[in-house]
CSV table of C-alpha atoms in Angstrom, one decimal:
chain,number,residue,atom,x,y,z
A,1,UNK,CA,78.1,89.9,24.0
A,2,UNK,CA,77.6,89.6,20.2
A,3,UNK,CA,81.1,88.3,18.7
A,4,UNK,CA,81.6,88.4,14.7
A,5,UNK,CA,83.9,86.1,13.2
A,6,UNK,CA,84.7,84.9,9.3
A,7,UNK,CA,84.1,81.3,9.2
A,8,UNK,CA,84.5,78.8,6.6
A,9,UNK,CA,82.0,76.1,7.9
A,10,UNK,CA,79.2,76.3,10.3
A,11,UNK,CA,76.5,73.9,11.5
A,12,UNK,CA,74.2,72.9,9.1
A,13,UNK,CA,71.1,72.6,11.8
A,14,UNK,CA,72.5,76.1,12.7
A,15,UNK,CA,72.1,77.6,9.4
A,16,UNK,CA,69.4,76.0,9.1
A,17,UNK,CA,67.2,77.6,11.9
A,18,UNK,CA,69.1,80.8,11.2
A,19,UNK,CA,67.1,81.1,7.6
A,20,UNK,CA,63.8,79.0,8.6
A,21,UNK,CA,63.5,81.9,11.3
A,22,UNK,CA,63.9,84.0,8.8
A,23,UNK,CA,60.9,82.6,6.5
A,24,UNK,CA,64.4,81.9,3.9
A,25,UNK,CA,62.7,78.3,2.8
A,26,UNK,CA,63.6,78.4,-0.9
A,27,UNK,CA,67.0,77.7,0.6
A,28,UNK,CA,66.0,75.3,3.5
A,29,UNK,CA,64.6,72.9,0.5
A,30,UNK,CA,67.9,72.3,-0.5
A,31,UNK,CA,70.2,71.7,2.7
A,32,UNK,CA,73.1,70.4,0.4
A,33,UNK,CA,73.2,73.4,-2.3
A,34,UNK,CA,72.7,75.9,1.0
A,35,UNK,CA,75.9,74.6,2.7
A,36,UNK,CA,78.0,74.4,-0.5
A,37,UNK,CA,77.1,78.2,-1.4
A,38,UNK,CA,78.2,78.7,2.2
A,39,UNK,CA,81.8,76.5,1.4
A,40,UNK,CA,82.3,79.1,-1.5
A,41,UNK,CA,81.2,82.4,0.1
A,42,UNK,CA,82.5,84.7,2.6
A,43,UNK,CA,80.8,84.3,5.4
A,44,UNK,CA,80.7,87.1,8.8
A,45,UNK,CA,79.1,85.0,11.1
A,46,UNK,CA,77.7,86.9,14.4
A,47,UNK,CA,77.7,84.4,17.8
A,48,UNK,CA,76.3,85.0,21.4
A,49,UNK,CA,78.1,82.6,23.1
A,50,UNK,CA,78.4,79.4,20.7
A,51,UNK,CA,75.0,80.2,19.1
A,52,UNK,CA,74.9,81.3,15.4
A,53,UNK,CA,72.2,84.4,15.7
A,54,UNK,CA,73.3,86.1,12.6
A,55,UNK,CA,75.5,85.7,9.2
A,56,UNK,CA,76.3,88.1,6.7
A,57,UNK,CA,77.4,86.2,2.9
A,58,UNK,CA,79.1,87.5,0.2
A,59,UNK,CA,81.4,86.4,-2.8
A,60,UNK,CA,83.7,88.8,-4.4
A,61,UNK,CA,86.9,88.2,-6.7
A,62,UNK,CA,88.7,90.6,-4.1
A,63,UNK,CA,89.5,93.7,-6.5
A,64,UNK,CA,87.0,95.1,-8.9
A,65,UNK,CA,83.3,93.3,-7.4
A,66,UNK,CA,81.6,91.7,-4.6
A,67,UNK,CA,78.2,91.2,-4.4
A,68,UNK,CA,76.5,90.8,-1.0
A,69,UNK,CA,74.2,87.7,-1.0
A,70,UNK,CA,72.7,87.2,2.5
A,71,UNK,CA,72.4,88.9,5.8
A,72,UNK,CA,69.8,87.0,8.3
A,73,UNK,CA,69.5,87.9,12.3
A,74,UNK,CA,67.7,85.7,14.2
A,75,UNK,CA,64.3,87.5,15.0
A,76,UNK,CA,64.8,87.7,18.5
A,77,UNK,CA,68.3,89.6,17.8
A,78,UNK,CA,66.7,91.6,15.5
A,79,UNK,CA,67.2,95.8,16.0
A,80,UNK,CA,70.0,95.0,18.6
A,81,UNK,CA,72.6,96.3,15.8
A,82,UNK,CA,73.9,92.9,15.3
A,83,UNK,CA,72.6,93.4,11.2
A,84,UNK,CA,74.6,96.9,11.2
A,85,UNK,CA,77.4,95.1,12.9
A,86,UNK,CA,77.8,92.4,10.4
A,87,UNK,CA,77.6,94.7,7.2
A,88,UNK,CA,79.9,97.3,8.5
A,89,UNK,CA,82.4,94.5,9.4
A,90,UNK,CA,81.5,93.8,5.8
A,91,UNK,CA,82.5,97.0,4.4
A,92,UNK,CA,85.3,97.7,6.3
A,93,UNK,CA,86.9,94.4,4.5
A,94,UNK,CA,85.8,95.0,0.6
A,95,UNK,CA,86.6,99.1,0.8
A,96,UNK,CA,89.3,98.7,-1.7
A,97,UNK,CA,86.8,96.8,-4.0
A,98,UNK,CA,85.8,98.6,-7.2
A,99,UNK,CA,81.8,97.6,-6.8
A,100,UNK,CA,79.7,96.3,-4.1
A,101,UNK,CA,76.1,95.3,-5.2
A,102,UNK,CA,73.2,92.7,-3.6
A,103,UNK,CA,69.6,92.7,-4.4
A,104,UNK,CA,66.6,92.5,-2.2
A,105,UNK,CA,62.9,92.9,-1.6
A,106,UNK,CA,61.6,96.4,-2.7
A,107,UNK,CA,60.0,96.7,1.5
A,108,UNK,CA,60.3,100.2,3.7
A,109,UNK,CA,62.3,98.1,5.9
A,110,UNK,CA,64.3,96.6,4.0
A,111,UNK,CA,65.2,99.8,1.9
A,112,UNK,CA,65.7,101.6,5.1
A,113,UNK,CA,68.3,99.2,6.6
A,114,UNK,CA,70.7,99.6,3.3
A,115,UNK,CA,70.8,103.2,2.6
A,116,UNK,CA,71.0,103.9,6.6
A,117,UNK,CA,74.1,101.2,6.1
A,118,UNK,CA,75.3,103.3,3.0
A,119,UNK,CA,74.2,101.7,-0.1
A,120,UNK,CA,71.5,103.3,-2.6
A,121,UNK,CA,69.0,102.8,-5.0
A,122,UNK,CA,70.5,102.1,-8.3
A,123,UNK,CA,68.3,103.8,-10.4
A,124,UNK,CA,69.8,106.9,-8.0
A,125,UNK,CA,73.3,106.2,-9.7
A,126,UNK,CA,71.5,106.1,-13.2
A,127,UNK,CA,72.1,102.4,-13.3
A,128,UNK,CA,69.5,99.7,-13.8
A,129,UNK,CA,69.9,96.7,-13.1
A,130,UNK,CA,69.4,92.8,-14.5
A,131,UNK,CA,68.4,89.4,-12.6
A,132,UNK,CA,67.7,86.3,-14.3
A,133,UNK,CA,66.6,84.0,-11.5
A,134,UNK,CA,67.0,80.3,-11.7
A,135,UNK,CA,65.6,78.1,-8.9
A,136,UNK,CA,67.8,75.4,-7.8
């Protein structure tokens, strides 16, 4: 059984294999600056057992905006819910939050995972929105 949890700290090896699995290696470079954004996130971890299979990230100043940073399944957990599980859990904590925004990959799947979880294009909203990206 899949338990979810908000934790604080985790094991670095842990979250480390959770994003290699994931192909995540812009943030495997950097070990250090991936386990302090961790120390200053929210973090909805999803366990079988005492094994880290999924984590769901976000930071938020807990009234008017949170934006939703990461959410990685372990590939062989993957379409078992766990995903859907960790951003509902999600959800269900920041509905009295004014905004909830993240940014991904313009992929079918990727797209069809968020707007079956609720969220939607912005461009939908008549909104556009801004990145500025700087590699750590």
């Amino acid at each position: 059984m899949i338990n979810i949890k908000t934790v604080s700290t985790m094991d670095e090896q842990d979250v480390l294999t959770l994003y290699k699995a994931n192909g995540w290696i812009a943030y495997t470079q950097n070990p250090q600056a991936l386990m302090t954004a961790i120390a200053h996130s929210v973090n909805l971890a999803a366990f079988d057992g005492e094994k880290l299979v999924g984590l769901l990230r976000y930071v938020t100043d807990e009234v008017s905006i949170a934006f939703i940073q990461d959410i990685l399944v372990l590939p062989e957990y993957q379409r078992q819910s766990i995903g859907r599980q960790l951003m509902m859990t999600a959800m269900a904590r920041l509905k009295n939050i004014g905004q909830v925004h993240l940014l991904t990959e313009n992929e079918p799947k990727t797209v069809g995972f968020y707007t079956a979880v609720g969220f939607r294009n912005a461009a939908d909203a008549n909104l556009v929105t801004f990145t500025m990206e700087n590699r750590y």
